[in-house]
PDB file of C-alpha atoms in Angstrom:
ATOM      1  CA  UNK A   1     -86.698 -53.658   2.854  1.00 44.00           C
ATOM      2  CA  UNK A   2     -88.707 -50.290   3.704  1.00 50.00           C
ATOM      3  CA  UNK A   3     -87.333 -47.103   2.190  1.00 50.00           C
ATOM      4  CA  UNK A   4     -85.029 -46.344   5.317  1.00 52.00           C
ATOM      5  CA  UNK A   5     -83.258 -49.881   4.701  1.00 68.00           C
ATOM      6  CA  UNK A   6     -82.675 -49.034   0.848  1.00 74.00           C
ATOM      7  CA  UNK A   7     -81.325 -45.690   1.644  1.00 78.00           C
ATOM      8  CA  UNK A   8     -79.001 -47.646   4.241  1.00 77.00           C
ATOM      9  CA  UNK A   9     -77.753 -49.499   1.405  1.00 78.00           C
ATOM     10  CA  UNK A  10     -77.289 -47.073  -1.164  1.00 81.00           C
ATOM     11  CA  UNK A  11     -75.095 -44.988   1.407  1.00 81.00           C
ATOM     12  CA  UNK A  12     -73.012 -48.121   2.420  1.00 76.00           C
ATOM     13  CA  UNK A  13     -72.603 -49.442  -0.858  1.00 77.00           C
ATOM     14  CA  UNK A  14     -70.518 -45.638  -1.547  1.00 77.00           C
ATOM     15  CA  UNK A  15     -73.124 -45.030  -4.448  1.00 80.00           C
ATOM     16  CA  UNK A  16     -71.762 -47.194  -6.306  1.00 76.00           C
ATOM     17  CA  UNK A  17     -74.432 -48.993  -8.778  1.00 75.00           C
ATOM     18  CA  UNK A  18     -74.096 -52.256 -10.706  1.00 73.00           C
ATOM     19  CA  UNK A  19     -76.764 -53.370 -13.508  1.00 65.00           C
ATOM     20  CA  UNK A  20     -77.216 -56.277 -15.821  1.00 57.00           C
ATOM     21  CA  UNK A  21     -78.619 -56.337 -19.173  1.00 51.00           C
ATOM     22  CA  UNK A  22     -82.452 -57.554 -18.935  1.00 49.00           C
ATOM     23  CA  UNK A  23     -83.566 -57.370 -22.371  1.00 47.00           C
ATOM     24  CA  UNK A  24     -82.273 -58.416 -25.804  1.00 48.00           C
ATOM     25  CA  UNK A  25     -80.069 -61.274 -24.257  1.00 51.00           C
ATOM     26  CA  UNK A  26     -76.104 -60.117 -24.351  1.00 53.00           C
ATOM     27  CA  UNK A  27     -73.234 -59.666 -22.335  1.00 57.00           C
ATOM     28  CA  UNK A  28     -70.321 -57.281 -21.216  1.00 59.00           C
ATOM     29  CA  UNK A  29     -67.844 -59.050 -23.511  1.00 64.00           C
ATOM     30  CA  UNK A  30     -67.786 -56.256 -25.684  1.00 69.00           C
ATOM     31  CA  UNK A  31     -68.810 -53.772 -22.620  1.00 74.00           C
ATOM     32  CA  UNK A  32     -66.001 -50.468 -23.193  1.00 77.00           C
ATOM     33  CA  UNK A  33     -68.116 -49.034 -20.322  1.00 77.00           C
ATOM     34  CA  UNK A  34     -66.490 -48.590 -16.693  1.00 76.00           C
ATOM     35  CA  UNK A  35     -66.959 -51.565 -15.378  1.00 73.00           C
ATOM     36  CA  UNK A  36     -67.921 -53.129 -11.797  1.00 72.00           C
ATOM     37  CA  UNK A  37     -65.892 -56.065 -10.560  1.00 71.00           C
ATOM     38  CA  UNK A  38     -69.129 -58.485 -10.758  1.00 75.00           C
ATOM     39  CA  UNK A  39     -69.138 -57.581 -14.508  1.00 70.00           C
ATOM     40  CA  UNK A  40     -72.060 -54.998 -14.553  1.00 72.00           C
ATOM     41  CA  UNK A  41     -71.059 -51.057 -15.443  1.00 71.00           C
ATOM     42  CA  UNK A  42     -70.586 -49.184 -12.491  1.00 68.00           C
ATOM     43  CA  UNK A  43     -71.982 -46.009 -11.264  1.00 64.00           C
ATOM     44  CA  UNK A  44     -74.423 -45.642 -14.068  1.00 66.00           C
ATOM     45  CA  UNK A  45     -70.944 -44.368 -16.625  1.00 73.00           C
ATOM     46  CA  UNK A  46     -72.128 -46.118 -20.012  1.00 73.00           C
ATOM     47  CA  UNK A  47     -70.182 -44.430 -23.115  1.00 76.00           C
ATOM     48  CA  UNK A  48     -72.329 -43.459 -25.508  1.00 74.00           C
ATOM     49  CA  UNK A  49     -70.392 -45.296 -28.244  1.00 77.00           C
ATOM     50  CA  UNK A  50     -70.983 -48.743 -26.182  1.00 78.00           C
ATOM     51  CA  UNK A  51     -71.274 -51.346 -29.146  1.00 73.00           C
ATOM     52  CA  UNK A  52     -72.570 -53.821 -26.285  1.00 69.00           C
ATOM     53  CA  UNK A  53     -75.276 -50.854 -24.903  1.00 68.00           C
ATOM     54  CA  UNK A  54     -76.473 -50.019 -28.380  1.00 66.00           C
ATOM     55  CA  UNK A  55     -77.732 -53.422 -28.620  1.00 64.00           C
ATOM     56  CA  UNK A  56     -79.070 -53.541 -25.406  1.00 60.00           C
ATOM     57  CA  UNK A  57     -79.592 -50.183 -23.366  1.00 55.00           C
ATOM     58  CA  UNK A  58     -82.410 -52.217 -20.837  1.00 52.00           C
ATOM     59  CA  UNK A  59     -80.463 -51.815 -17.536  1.00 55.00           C
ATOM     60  CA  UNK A  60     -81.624 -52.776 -14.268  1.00 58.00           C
ATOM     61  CA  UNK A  61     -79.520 -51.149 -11.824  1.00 68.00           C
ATOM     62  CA  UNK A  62     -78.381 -52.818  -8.048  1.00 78.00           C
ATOM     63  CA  UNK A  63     -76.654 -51.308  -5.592  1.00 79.00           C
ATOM     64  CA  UNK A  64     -73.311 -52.697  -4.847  1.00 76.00           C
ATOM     65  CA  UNK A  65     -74.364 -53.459  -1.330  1.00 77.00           C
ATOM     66  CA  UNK A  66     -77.210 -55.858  -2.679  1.00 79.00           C
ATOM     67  CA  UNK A  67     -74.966 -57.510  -5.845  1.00 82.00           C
ATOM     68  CA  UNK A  68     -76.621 -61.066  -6.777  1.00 82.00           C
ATOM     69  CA  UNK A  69     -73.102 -62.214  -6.580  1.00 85.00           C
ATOM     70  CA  UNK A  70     -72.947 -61.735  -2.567  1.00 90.00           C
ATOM     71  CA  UNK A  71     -75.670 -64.044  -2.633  1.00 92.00           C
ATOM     72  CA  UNK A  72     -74.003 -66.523  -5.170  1.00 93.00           C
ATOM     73  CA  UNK A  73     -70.143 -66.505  -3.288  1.00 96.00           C
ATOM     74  CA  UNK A  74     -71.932 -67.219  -0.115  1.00 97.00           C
ATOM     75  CA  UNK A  75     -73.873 -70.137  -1.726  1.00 97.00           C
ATOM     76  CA  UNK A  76     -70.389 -71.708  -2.259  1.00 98.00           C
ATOM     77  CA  UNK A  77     -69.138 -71.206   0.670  1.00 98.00           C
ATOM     78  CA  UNK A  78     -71.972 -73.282   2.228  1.00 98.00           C
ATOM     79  CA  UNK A  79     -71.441 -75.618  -0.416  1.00 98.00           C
ATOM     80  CA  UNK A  80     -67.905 -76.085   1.013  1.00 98.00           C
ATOM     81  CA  UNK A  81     -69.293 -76.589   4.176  1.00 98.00           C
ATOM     82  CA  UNK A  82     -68.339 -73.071   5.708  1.00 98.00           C
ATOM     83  CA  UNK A  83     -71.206 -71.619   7.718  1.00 98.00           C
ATOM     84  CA  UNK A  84     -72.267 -68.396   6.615  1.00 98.00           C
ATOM     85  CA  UNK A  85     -73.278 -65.471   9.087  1.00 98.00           C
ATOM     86  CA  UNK A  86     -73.882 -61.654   8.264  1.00 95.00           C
ATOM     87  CA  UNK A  87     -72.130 -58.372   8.498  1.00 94.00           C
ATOM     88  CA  UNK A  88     -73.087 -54.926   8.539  1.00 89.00           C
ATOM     89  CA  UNK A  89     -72.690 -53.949   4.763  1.00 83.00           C
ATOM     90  CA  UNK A  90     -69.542 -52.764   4.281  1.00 84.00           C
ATOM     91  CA  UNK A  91     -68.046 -53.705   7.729  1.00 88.00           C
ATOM     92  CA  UNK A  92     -65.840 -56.221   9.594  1.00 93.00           C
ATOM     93  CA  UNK A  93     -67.251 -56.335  12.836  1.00 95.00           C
ATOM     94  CA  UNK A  94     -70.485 -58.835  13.364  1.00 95.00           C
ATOM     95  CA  UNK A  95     -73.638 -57.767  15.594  1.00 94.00           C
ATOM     96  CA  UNK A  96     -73.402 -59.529  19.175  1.00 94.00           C
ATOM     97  CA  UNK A  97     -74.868 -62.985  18.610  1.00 95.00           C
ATOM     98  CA  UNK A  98     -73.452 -63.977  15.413  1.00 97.00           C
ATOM     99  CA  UNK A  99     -72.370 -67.407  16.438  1.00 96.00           C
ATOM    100  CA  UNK A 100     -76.125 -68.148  16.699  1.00 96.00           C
ATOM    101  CA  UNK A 101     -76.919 -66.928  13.278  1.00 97.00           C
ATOM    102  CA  UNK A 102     -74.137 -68.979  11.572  1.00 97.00           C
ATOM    103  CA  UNK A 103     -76.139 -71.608   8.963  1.00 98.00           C
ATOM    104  CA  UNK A 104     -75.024 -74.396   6.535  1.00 98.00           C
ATOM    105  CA  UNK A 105     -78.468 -74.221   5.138  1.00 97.00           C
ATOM    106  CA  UNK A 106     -78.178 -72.283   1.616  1.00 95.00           C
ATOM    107  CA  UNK A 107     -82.217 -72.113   2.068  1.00 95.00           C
ATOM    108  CA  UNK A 108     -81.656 -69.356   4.841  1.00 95.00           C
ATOM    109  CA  UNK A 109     -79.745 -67.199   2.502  1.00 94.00           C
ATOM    110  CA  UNK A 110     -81.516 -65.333   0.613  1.00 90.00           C
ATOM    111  CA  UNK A 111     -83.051 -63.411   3.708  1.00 90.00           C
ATOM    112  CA  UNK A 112     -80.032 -64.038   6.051  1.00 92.00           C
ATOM    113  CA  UNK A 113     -78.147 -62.049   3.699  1.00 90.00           C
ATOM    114  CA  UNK A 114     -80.734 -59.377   2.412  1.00 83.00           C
ATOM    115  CA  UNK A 115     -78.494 -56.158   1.976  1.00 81.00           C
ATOM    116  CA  UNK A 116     -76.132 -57.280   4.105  1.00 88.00           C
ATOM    117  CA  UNK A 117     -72.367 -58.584   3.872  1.00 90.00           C
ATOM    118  CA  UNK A 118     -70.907 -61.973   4.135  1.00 96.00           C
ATOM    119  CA  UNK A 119     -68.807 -63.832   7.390  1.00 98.00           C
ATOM    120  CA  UNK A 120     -67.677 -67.144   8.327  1.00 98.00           C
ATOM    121  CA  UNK A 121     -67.517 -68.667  11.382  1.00 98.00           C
ATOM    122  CA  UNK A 122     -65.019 -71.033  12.506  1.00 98.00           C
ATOM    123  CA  UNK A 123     -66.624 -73.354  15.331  1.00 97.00           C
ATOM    124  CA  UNK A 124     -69.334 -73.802  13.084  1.00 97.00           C
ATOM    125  CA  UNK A 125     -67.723 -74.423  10.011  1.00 98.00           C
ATOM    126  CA  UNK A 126     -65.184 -76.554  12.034  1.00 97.00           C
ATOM    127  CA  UNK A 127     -62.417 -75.005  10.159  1.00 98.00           C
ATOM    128  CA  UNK A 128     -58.780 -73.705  11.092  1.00 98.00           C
ATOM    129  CA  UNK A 129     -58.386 -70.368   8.431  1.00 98.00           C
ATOM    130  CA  UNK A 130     -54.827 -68.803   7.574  1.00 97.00           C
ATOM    131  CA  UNK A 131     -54.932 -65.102   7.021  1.00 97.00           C
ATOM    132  CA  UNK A 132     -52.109 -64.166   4.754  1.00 96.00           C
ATOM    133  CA  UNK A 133     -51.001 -60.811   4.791  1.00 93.00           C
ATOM    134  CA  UNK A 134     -49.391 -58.370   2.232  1.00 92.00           C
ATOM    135  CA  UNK A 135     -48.135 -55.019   2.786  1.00 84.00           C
ATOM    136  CA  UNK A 136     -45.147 -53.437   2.658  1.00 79.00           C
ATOM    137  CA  UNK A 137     -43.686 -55.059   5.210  1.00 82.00           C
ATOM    138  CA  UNK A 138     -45.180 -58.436   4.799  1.00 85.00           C
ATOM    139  CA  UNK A 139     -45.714 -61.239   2.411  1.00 92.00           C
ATOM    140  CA  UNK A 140     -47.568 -63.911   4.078  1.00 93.00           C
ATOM    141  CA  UNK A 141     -47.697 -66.312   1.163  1.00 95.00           C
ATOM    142  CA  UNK A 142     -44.134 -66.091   0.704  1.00 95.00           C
ATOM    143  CA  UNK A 143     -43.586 -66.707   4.696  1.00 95.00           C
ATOM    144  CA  UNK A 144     -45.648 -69.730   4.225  1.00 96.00           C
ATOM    145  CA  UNK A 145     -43.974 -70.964   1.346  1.00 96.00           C
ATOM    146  CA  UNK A 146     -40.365 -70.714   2.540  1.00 96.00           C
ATOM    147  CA  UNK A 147     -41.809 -72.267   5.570  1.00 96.00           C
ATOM    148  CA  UNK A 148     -43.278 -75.253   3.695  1.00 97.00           C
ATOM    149  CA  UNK A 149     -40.024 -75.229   1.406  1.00 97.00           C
ATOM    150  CA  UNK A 150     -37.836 -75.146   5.238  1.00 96.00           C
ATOM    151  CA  UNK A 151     -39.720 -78.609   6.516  1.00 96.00           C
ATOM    152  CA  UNK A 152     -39.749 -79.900   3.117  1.00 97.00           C
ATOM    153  CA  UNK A 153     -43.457 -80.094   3.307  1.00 97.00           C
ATOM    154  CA  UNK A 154     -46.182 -78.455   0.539  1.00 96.00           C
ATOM    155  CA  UNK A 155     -49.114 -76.136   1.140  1.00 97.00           C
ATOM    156  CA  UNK A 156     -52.255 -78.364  -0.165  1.00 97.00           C
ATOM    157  CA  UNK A 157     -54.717 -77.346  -2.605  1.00 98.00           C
ATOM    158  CA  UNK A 158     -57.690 -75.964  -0.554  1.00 98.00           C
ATOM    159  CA  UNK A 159     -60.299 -73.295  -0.788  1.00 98.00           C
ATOM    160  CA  UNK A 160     -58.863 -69.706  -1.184  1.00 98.00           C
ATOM    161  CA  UNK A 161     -60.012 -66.136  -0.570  1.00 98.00           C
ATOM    162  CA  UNK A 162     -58.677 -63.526  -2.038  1.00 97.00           C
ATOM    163  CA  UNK A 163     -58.547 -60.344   0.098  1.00 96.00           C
ATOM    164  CA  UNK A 164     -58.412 -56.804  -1.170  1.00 91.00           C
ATOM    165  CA  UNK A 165     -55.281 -55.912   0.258  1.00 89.00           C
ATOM    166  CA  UNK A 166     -54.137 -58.891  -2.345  1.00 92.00           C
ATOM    167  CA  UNK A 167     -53.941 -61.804   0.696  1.00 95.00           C
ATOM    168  CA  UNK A 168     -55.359 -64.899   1.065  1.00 97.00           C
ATOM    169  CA  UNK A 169     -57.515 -66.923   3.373  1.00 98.00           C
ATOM    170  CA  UNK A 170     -56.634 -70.201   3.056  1.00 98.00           C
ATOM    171  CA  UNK A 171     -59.533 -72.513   4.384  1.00 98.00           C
ATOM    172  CA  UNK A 172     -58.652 -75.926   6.395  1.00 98.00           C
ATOM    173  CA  UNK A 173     -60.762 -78.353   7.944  1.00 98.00           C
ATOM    174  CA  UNK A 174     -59.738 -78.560  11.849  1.00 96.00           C
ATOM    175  CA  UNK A 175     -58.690 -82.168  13.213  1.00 92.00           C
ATOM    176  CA  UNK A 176     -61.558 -83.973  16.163  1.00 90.00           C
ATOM    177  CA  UNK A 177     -61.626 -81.798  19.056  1.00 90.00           C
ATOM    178  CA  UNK A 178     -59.012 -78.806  18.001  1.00 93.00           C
ATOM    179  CA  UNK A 179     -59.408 -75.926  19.801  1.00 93.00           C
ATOM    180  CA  UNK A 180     -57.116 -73.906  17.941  1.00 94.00           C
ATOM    181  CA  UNK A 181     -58.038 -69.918  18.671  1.00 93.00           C
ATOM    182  CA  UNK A 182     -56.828 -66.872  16.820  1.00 93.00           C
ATOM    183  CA  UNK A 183     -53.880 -64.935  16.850  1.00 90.00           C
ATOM    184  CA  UNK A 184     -53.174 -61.686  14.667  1.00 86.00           C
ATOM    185  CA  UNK A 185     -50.626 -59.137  14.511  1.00 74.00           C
ATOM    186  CA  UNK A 186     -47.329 -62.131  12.960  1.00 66.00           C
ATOM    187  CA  UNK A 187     -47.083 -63.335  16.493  1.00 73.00           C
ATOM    188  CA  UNK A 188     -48.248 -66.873  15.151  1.00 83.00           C
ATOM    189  CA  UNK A 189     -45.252 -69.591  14.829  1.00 86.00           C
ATOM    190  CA  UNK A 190     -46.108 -70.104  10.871  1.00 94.00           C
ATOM    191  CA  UNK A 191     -44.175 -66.299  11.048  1.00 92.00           C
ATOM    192  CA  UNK A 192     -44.751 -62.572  10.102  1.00 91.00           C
ATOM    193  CA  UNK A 193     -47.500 -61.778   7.956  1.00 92.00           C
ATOM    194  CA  UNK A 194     -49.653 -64.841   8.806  1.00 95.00           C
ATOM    195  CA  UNK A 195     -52.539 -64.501  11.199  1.00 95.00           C
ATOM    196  CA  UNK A 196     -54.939 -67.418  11.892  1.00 96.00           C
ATOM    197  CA  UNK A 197     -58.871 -68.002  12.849  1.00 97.00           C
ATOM    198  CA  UNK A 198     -59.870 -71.100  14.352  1.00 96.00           C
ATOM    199  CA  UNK A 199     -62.597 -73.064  16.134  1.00 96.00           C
ATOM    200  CA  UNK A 200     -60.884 -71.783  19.733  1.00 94.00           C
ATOM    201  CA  UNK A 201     -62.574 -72.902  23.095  1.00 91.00           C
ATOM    202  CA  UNK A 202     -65.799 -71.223  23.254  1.00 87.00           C
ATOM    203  CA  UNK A 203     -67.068 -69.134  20.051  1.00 89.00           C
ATOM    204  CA  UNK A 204     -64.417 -68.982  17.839  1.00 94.00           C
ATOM    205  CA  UNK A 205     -63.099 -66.705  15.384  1.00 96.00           C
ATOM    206  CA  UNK A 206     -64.724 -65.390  12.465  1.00 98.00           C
ATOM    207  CA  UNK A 207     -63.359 -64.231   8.763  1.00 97.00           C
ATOM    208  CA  UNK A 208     -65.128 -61.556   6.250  1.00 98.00           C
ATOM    209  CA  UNK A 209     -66.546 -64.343   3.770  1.00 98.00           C
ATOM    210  CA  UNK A 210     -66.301 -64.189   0.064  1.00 97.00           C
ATOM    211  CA  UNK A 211     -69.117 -61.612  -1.535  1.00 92.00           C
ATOM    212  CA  UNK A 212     -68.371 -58.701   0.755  1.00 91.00           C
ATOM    213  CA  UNK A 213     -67.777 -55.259  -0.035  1.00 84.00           C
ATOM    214  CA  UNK A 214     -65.120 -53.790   2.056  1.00 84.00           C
ATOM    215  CA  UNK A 215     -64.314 -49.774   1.107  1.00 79.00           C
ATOM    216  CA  UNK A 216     -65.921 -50.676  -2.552  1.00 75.00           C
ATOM    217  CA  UNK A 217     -63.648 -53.739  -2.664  1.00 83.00           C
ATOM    218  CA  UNK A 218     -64.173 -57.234  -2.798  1.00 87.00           C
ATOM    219  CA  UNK A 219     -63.177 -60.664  -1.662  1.00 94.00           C
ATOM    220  CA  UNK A 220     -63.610 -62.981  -4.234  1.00 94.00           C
ATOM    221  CA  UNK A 221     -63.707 -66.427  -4.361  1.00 97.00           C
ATOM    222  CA  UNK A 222     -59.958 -67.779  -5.782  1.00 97.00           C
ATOM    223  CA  UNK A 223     -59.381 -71.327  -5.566  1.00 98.00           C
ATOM    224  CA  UNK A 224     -63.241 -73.046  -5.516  1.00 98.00           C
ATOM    225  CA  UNK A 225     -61.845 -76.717  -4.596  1.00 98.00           C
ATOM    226  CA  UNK A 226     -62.844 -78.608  -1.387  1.00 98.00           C
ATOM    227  CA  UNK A 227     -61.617 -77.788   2.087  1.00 98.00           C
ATOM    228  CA  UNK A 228     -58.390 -79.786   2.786  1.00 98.00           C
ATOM    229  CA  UNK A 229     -57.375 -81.133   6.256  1.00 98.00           C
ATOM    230  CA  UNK A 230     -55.429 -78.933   8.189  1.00 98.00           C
ATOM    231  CA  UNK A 231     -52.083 -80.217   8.001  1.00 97.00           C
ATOM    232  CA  UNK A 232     -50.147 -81.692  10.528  1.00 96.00           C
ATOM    233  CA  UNK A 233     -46.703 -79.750  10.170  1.00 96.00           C
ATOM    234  CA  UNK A 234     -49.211 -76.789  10.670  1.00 97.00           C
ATOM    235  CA  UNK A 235     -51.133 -77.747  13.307  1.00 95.00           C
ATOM    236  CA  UNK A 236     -48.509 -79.159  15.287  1.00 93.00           C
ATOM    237  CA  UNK A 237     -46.856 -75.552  15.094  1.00 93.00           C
ATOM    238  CA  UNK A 238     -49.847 -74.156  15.678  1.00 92.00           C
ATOM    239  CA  UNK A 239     -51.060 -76.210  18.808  1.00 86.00           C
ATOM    240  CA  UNK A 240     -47.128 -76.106  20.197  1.00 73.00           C
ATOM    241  CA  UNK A 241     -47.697 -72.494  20.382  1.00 66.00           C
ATOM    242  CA  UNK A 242     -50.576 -72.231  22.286  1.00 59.00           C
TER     243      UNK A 242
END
């Protein structure tokens, strides 16, 4: 990146810095220094009385923006067989054209991704994704859990997202031919608090992937099992309300 692009970063990334030990081998296990949610010190705050930075003081410092772990998260989402796309660092909203950038290739990464934030598109990942709120006002995994509990059904095991407001995306792969589109705002018929992306007619809905930075605050990477078919006391709801 030229030195306007780093600058770009450093702003979007809130000046917050992460760093990782390069010298002397070590860890943060013993780290008593503010630390950064991908387990490097944040902001350039190491105590002076550190036992883990006595030992090894070598940092080199990232900018939250460019953490190696945006990188790795998307790498398993491809892995998973979610198509990664990118998003203005620190945003939610994709650059027109997005659907064409969407790859399964973990190849393209690297410079796909350089200082830049993570989506995932549904056409191409062929997947059906339930956004589960909470807020005040909502619990979304509780809604879909008294809802599974109601039909005497059970919410499979599938790849999870955790979102900063403490949600969930809950990844499913769509059935031949769905067309599933998505709906926000509780006016789904899984109920309040659960909004949904899918694979839709044309382009499709998208999702903030796993690895971005949203307001300094990440979505991680919960549950790293395969996709599971969507299932059908969902999609029938789902289709039914269309």
């Amino acid at each position: 990146m030229n030195e306007r692009d780093v600058q770009a970063v450093i702003e979007a990334s809130d000046y917050v810095r992460h760093g990782s030990v390069t010298r002397h081998g070590g860890s943060y296990s013993t780290c008593i220094c503010p630390a950064a949610w991908c387990g490097a010190v944040a902001s350039g705050d190491e105590r002076h009385d550190c036992p883990e930075h006595s030992l090894n003081p070598v940092q080199y410092w990232h900018w939250s923006a460019e953490c190696p772990q945006v990188l790795a998260a998307a790498r398993t989402a491809v892995g998973r067989g979610l198509a990664v796309f990118p998003l203005p660092i620190g945003g939610r909203i994709p650059e027109p054209g997005w659907q064409r950038q969407a790859t399964l290739f973990p190849e393209q990464l690297p410079e796909l991704l350089a200082g830049r934030g993570v989506g995932i598109g549904c056409r191409a990942s062929n997947t059906v994704v339930l956004d589960l709120d909470v807020h005040a006002d909502e619990d979304g995994p509780g809604v879909l859990a008294a809802l599974a509990n109601r039909l005497g059904e059970t919410v499979p095991e599938t790849f999870a997202v955790a979102t900063p407001s403490g949600g969930r995306h809950l990844y499913f792969r769509a059935p031949m031919g769905c067309t599933i589109g998505s709906v926000s705002g509780g006016r789904t018929a899984l109920g309040p608090g659960i909004d949904v992306r899918g694979p839709g007619r044309r382009s499709g809905g998208y999702l903030v992937g796993p690895g971005s930075l949203i307001d300094g605050r990440p979505y991680t990477i919960v549950r790293d099992v395969p996709v599971a078919p969507l299932p059908d006391w969902i999609d029938q709801r789902l289709q039914a309300h269309r």
